[in-house]
mmCIF file of C-alpha atoms and ligand atoms in Angstrom:
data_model
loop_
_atom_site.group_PDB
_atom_site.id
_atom_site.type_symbol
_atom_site.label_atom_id
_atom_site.label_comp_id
_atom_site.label_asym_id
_atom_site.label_seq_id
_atom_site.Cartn_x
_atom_site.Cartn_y
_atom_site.Cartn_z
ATOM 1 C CA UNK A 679 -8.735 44.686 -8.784
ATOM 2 C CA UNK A 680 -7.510 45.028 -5.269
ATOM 3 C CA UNK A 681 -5.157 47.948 -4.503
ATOM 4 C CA UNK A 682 -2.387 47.621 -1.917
ATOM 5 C CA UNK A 683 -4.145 50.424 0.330
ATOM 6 C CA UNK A 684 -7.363 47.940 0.453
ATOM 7 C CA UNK A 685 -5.225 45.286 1.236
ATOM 8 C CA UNK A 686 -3.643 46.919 4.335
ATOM 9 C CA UNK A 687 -7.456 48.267 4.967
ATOM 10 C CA UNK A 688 -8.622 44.750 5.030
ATOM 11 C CA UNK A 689 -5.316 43.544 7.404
ATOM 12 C CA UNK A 690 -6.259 46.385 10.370
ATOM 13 C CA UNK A 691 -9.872 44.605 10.476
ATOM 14 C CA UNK A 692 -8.110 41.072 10.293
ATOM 15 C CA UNK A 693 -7.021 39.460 14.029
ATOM 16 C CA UNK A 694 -4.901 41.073 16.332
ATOM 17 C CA UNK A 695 -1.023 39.476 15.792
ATOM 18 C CA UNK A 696 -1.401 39.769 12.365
ATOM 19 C CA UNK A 697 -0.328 42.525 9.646
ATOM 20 C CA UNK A 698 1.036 42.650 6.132
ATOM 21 C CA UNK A 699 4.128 44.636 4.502
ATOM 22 C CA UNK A 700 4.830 45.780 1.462
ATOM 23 C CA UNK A 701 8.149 45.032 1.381
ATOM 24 C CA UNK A 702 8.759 42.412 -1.537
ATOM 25 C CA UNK A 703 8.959 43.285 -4.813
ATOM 26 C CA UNK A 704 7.272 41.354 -7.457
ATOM 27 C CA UNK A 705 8.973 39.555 -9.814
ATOM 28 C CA UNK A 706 8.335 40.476 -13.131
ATOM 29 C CA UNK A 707 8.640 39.175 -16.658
ATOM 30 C CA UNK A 708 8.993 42.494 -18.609
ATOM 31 C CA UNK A 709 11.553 45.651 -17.397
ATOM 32 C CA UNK A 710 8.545 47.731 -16.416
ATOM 33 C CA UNK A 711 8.533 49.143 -12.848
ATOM 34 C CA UNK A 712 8.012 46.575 -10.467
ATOM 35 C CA UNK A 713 5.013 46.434 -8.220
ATOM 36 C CA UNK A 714 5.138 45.899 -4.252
ATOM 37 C CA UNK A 715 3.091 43.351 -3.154
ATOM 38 C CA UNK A 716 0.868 42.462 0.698
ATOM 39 C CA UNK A 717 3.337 40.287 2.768
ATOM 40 C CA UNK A 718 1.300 37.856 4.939
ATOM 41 C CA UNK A 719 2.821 38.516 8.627
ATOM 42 C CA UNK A 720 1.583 36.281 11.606
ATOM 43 C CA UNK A 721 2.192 37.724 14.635
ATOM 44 C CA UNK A 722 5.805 39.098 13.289
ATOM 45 C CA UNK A 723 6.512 36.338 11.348
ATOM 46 C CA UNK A 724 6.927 37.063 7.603
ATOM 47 C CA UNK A 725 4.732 33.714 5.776
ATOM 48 C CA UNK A 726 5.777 32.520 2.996
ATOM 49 C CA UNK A 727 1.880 31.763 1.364
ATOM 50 C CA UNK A 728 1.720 28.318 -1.016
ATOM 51 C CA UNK A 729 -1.258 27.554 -2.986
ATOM 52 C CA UNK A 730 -0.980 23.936 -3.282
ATOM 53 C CA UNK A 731 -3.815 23.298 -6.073
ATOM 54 C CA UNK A 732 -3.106 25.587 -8.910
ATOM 55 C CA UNK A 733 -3.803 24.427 -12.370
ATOM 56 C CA UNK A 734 -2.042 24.759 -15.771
ATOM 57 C CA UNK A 735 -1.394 23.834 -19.717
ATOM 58 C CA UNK A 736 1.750 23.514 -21.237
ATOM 59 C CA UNK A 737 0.038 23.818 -25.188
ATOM 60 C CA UNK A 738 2.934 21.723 -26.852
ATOM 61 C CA UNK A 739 2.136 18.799 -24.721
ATOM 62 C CA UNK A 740 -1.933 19.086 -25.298
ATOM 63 C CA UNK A 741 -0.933 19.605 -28.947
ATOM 64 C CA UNK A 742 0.687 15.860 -29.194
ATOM 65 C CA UNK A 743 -2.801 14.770 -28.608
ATOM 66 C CA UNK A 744 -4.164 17.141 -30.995
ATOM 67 C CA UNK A 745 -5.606 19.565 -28.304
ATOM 68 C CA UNK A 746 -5.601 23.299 -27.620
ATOM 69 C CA UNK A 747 -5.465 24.849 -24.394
ATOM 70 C CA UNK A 748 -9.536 26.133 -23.861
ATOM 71 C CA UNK A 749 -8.936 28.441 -20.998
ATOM 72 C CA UNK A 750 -6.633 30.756 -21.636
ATOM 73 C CA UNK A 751 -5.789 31.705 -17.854
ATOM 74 C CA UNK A 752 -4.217 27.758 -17.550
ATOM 75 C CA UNK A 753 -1.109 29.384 -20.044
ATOM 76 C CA UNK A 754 1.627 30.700 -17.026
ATOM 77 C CA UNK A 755 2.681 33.775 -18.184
ATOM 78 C CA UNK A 756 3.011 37.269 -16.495
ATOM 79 C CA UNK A 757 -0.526 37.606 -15.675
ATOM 80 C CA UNK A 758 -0.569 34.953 -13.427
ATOM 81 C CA UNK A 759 1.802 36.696 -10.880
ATOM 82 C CA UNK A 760 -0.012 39.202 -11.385
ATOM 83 C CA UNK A 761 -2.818 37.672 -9.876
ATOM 84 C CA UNK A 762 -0.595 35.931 -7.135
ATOM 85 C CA UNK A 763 0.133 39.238 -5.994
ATOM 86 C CA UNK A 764 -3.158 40.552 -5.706
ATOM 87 C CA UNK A 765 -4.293 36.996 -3.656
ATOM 88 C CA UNK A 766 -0.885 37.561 -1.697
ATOM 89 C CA UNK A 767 0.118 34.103 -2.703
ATOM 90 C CA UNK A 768 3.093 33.839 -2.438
ATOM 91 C CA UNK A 769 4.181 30.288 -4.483
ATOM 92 C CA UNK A 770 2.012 28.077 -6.520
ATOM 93 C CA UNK A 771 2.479 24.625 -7.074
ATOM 94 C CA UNK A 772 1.424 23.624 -10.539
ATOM 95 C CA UNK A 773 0.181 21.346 -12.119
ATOM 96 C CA UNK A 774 -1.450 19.562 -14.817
ATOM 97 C CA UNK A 775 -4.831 17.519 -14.736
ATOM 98 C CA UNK A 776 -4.073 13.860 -16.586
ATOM 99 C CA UNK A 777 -7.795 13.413 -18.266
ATOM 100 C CA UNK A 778 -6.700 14.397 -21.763
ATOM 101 C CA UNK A 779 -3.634 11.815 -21.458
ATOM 102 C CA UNK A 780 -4.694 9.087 -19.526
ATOM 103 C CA UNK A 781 -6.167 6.830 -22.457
ATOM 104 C CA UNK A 782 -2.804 7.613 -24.204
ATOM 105 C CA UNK A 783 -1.218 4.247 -25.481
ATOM 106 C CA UNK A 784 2.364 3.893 -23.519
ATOM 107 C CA UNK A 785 4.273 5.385 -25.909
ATOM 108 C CA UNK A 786 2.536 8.459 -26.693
ATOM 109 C CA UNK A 787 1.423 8.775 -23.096
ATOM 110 C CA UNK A 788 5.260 8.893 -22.269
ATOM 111 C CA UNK A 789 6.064 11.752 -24.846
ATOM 112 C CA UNK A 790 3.113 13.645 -23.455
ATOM 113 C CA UNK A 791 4.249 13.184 -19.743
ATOM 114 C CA UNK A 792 8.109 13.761 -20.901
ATOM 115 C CA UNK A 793 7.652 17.209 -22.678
ATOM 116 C CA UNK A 794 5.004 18.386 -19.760
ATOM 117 C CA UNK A 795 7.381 17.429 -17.242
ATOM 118 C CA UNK A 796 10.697 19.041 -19.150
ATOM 119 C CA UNK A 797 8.380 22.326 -19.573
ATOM 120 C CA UNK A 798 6.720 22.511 -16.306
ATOM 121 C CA UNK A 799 10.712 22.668 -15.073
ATOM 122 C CA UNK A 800 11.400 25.262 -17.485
ATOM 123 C CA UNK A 801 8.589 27.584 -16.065
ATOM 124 C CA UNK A 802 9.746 26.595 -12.067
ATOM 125 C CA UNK A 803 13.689 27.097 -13.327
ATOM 126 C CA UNK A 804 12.989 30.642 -14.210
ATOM 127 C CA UNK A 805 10.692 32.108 -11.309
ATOM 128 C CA UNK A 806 11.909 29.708 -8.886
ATOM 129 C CA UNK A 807 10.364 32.075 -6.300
ATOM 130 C CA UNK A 808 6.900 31.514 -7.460
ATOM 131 C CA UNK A 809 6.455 28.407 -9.133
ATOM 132 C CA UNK A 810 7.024 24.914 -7.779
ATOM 133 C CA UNK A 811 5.934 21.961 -9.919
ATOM 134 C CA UNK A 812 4.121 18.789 -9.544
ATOM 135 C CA UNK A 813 4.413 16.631 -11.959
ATOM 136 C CA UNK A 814 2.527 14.899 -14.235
ATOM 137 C CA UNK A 815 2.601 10.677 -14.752
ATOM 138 C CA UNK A 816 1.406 7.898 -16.898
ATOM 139 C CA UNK A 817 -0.604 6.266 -14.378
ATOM 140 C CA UNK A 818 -2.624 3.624 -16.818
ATOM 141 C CA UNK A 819 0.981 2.189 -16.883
ATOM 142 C CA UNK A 820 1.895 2.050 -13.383
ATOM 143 C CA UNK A 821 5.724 0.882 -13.631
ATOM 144 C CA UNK A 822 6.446 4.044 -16.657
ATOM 145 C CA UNK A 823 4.748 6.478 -13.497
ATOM 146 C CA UNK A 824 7.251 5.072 -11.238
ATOM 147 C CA UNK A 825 9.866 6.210 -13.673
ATOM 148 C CA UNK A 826 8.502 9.521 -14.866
ATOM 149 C CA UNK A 827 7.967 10.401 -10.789
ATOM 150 C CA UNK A 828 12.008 9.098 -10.573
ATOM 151 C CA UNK A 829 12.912 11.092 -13.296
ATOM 152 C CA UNK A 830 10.610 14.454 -12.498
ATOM 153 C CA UNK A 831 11.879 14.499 -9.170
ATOM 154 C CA UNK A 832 15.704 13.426 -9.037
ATOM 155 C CA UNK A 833 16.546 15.372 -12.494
ATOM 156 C CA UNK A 834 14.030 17.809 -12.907
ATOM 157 C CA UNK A 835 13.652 19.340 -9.999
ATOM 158 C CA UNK A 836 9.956 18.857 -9.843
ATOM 159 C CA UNK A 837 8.162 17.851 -6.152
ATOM 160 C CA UNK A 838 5.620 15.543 -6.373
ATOM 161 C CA UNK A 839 2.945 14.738 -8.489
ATOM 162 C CA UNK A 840 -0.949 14.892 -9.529
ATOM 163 C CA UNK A 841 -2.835 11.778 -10.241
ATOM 164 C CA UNK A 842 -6.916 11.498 -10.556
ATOM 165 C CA UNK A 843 -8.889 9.790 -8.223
ATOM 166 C CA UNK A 844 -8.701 6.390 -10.232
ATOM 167 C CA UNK A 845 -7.583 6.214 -13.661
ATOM 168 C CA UNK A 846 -9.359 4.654 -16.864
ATOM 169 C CA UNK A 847 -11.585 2.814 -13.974
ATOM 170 C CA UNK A 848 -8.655 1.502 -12.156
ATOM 171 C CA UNK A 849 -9.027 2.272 -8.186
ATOM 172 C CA UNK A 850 -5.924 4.358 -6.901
ATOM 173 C CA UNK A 851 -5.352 1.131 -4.024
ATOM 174 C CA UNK A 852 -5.693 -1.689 -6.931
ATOM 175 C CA UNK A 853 -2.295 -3.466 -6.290
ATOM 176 C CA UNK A 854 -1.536 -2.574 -9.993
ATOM 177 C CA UNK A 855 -0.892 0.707 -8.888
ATOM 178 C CA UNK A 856 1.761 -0.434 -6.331
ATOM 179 C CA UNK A 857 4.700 0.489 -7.951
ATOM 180 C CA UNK A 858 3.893 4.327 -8.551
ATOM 181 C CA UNK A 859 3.284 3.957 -4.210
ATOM 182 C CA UNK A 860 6.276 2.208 -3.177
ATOM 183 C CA UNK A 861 8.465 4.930 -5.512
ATOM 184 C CA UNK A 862 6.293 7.664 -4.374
ATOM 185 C CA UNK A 863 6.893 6.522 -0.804
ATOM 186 C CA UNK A 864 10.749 6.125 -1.590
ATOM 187 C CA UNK A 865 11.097 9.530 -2.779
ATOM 188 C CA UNK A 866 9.297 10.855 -0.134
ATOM 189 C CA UNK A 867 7.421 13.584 -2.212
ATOM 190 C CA UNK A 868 3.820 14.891 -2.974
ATOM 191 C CA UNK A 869 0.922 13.080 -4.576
ATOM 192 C CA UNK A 870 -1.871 15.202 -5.072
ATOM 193 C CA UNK A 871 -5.024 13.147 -5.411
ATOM 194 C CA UNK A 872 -7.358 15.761 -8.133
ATOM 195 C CA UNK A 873 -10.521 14.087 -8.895
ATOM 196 C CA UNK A 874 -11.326 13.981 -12.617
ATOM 197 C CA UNK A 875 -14.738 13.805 -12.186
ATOM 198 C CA UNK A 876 -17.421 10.713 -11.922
ATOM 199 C CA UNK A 877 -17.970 9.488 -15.426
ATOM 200 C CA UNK A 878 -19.503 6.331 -14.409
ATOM 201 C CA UNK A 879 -22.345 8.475 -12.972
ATOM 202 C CA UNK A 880 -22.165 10.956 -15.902
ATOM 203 C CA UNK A 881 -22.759 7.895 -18.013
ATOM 204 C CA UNK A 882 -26.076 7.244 -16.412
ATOM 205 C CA UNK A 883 -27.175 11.013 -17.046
ATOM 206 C CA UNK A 884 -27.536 11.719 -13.253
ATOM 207 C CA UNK A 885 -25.489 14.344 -12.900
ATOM 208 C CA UNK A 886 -27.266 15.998 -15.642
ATOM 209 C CA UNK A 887 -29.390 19.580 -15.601
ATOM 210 C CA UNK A 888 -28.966 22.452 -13.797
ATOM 211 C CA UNK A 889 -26.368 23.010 -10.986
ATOM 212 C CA UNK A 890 -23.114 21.672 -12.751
ATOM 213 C CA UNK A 891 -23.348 18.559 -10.751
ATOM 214 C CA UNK A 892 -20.593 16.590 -12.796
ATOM 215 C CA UNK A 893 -18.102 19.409 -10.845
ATOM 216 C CA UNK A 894 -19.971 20.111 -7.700
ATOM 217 C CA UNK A 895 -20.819 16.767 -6.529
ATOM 218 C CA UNK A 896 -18.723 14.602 -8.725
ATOM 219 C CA UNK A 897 -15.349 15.683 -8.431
ATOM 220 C CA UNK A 898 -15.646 15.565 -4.282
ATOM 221 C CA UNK A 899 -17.468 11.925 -4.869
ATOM 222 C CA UNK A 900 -14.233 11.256 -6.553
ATOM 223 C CA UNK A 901 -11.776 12.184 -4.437
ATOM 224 C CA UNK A 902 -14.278 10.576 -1.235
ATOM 225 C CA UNK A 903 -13.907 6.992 -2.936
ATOM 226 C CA UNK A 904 -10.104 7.159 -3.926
ATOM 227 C CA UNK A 905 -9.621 8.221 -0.713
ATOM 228 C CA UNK A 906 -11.609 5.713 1.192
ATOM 229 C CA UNK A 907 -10.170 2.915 -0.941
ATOM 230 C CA UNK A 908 -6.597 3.774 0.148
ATOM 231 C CA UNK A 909 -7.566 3.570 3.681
ATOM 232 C CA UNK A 910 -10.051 0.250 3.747
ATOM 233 C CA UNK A 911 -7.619 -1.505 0.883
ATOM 234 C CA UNK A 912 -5.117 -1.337 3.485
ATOM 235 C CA UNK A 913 -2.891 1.029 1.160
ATOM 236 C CA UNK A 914 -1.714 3.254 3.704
ATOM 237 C CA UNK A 915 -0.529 0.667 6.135
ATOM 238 C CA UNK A 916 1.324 -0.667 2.903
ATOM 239 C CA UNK A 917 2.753 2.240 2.432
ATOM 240 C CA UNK A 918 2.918 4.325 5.371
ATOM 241 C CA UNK A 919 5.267 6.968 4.229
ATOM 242 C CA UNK A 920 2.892 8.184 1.653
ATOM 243 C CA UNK A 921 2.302 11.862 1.843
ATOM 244 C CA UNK A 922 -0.537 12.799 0.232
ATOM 245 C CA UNK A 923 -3.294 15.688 -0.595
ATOM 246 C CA UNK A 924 -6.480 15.089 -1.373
ATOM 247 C CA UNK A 925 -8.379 18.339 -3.431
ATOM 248 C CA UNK A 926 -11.119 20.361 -2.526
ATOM 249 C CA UNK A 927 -10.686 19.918 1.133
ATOM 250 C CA UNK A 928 -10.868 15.623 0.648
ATOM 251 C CA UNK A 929 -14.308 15.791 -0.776
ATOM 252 C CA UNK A 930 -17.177 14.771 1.644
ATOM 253 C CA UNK A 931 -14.698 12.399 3.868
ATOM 254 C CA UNK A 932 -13.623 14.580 6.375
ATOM 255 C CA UNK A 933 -16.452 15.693 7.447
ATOM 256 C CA UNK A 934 -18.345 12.488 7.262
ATOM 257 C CA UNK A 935 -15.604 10.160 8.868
ATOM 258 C CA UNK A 936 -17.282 8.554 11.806
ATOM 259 C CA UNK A 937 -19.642 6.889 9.454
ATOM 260 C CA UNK A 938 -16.030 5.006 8.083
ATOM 261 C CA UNK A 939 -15.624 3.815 11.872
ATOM 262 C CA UNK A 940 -18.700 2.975 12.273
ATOM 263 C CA UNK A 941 -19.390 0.832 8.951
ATOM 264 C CA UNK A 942 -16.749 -1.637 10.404
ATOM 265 C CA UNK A 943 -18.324 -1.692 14.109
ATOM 266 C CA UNK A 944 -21.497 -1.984 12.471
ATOM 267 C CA UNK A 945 -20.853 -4.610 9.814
ATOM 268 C CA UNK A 946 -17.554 -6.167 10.315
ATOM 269 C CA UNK A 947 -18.322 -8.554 7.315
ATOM 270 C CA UNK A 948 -18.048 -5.497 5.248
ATOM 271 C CA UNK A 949 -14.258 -4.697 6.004
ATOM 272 C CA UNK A 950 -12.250 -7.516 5.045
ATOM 273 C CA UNK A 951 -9.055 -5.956 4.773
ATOM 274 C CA UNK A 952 -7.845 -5.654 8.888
ATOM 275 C CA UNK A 953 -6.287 -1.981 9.166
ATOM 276 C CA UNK A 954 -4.075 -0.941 11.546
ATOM 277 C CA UNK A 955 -5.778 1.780 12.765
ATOM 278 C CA UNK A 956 -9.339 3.249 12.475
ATOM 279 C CA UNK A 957 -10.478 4.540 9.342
ATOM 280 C CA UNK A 958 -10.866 7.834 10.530
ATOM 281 C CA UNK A 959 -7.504 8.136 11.916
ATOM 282 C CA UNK A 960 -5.893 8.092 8.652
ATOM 283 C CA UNK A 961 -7.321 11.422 7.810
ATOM 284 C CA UNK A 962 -4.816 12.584 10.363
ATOM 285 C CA UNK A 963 -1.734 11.171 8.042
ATOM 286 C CA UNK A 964 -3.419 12.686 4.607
ATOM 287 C CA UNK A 965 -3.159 16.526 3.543
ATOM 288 C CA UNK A 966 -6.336 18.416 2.725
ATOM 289 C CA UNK A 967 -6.639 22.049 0.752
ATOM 290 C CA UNK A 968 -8.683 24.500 2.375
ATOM 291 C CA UNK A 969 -11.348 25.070 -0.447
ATOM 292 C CA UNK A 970 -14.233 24.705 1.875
ATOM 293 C CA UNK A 971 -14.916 28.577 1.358
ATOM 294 C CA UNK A 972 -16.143 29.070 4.561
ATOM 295 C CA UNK A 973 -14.995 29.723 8.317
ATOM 296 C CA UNK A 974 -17.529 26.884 9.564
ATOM 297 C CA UNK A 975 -16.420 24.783 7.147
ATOM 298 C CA UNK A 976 -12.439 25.398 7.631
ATOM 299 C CA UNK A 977 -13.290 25.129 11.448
ATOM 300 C CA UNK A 978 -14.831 21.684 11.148
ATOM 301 C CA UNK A 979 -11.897 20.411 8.684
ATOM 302 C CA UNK A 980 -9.253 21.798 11.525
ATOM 303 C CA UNK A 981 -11.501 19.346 14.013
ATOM 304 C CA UNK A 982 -11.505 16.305 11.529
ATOM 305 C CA UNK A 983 -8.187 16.623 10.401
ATOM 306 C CA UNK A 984 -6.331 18.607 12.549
ATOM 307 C CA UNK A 985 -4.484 21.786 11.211
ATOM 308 C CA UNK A 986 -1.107 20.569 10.495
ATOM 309 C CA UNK A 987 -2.533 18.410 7.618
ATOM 310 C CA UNK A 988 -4.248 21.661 5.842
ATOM 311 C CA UNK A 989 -2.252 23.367 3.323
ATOM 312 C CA UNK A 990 -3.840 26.381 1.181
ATOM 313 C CA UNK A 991 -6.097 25.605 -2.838
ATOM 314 C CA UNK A 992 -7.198 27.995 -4.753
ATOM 315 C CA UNK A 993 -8.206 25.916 -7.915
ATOM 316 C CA UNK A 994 -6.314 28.778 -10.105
ATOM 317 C CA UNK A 995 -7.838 29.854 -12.704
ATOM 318 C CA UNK A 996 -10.905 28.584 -11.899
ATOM 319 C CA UNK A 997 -12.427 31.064 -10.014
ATOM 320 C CA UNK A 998 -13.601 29.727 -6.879
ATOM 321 C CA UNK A 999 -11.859 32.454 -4.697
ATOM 322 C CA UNK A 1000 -9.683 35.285 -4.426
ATOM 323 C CA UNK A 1001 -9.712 35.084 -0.647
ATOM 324 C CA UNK A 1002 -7.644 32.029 0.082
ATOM 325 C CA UNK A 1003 -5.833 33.455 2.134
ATOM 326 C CA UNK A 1004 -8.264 35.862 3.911
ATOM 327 C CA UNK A 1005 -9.850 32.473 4.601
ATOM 328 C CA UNK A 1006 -7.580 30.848 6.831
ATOM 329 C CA UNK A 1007 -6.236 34.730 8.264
ATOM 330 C CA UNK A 1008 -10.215 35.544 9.224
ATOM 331 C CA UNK A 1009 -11.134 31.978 10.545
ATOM 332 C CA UNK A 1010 -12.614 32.566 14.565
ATOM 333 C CA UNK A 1011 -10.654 30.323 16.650
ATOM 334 C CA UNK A 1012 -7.417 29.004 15.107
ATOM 335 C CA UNK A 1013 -4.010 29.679 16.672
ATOM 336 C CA UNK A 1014 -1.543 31.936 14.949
ATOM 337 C CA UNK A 1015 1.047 28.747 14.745
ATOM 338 C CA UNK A 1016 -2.483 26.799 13.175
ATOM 339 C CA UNK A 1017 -2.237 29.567 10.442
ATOM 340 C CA UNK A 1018 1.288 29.714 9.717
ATOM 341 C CA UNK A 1019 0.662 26.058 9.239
ATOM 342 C CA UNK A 1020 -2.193 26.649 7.193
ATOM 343 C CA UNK A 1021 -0.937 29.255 4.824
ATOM 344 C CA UNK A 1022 2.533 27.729 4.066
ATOM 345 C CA UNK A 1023 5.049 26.308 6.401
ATOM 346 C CA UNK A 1024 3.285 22.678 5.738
ATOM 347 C CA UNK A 1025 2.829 22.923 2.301
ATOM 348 C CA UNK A 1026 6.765 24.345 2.082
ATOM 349 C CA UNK A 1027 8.000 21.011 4.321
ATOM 350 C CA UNK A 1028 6.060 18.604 1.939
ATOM 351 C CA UNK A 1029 7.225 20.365 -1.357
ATOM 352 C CA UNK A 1030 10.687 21.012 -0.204
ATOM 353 C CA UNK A 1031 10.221 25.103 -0.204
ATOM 354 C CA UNK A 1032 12.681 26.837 1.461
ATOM 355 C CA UNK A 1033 11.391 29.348 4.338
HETATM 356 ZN ZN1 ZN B 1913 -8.642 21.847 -9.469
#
């Protein structure tokens, strides 16, 4: 565990302008003496940290599908801010991955999403100062996910919403999907793009063996194709109010876009859809987490992207890091207003946080 003393250890070796204060208290579920927690400070300005990709289970809704939760960490309860504290984030947005829901039939998929939705507003209604939610949807049945993202949103509160990369093989831009854009769009909220894997290449047993391939290369070959369809399908000139995130960093298309350009100067036959822009430039209109886990790889996604479209991931409770924020704070180069971006003000504009 890190104590408060190492965390002010660590913030007089961190870049000049920057310093942390132990002036907030936590919040905690139980009477017992509260604990101060590290304040992330920027060059005197107090940050508000938000961890954009944070994972949960509400059990009730996994148990309409005859499920249990298998990792106990993705059950919010008081440990979690717990570990908030020690990370110094500040807010999590959470959220729920679809894969054990998405084959649902309509009707059972819409209990599942209803009771997820109703509880994930329960857990953000009572720590409101550490818990936003994204919500979850019924995306095999496009026109219900409009509704449930209507209904999240306007009456419970909730600020967006997760979707996987495609869903039951259905691309994210196939004009089936249209409806959950255009009300995504109108509402003017979140969608956070979380790959669920490759099984089409887990099928053919070549992700198999040592290394975990199915999560290390799969889920960023995920999010690389849904993303790359909504650019080259022409969804984001459809819908050009979209704001959306794309997990771990994007996958391999930020730092690969030229070859995007370059297809379509290169083969022209091969993009039939005309864009309205290059295909790189629309990474400048998506969001990206920063779970590239290192400063060469944060620097070249701040070159790609640019750093107003990079909002803090952790992947909570999957352990991946406990330095998120140490991350962006120890990255050579960045401005202090690139950090403030980084570590929360964009992330609190897109999911309506107040500062
Ligand atoms: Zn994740």
């Amino acid at each position: 565990m890190t104590t408060r003393r190492e965390l002010l250890g660590q913030a007089t070796g961190a870049l000049a302008g920057i310093a942390f204060t132990g002036c907030g208290l936590t919040h905690t579920a139980s009477a017992q003496t509260p604990v101060r927690r590290a304040e992330v400070v920027v060059n005197g300005k107090r940050v508000k940290t938000v961890d954009i990709h944070a994972h949960c289970h509400i059990p009730e809704a996994l148990e309409l599908m005859g499920q249990k939760v298998r990792f106990p960490g993705l059950v919010i309860g008081p440990d979690r801010i717990k570990v908030m504290d020690e990370q110094r984030i500040d807010i999590e947005a959470l959220s729920i991955n679809p894969n054990f829901w998405d084959k649902a039939e309509r009707d059972l998929a819409a209990q599942v999403v209803k009771l997820q939705n109703e509880k994930l507003a329960e857990i953000c209604g009572k720590t409101p100062d550490r818990f936003v939610g994204l919500a979850s949807v019924a995306l095999a049945h496009p026109d219900l996910a409009a509704e449930q993202l209507q209904e999240a949103v306007k009456r419970l509160g909730l600020r967006g919403a997760l979707v996987g990369g495609s869903v039951n093989g259905t691309e994210l831009s196939d004009p089936k999907l249209h409806p959950f854009w255009a009300k995504a769009e109108e509402l003017g909220v979140l969608v956070f793009i979380h790959p669920q894997g490759t099984p089409e290449l887990e099928a053919s047993g070549r992700l198999k063996g040592s290394g975990g391939l199915t999560n290390t290369i799969g889920n960023p070959l995920e999010t690389t194709i849904a993303l790359s369809h909504l650019i080259f399908e022409g969804t984001l000139d459809r819908f050009p109010g979209l704001k959306i995130c794309g997990a771990h960093a994007g996958g391999y298309l930020p730092s690969y876009a030229a070859r995007s350009d370059q297809m379509c100067l290169n083969r022209p036959d091969q993009c039939s859809v005309a864009l309205k822009k290059q295909p790189s430039e629309y990474l400048k209109q998506l969001y990206f987490d920063s779970m590239v886990f290192t400063p060469e790889g944060l620097r070249h996604l701040v070159a790609e992207v640019g750093a107003s479209q990079i909002v803090i991931g952790t992947d909570y409770p999957f352990p991946w890091t406990k330095t998120a924020v140490d991350h962006i704070l120890d990255t050579p180069g960045l401005s202090d207003a690139d950090r403030v971006a980084m570590l929360g003000e964009t992330a609190s504009k897109l999911l309506g946080i107040k500062t």
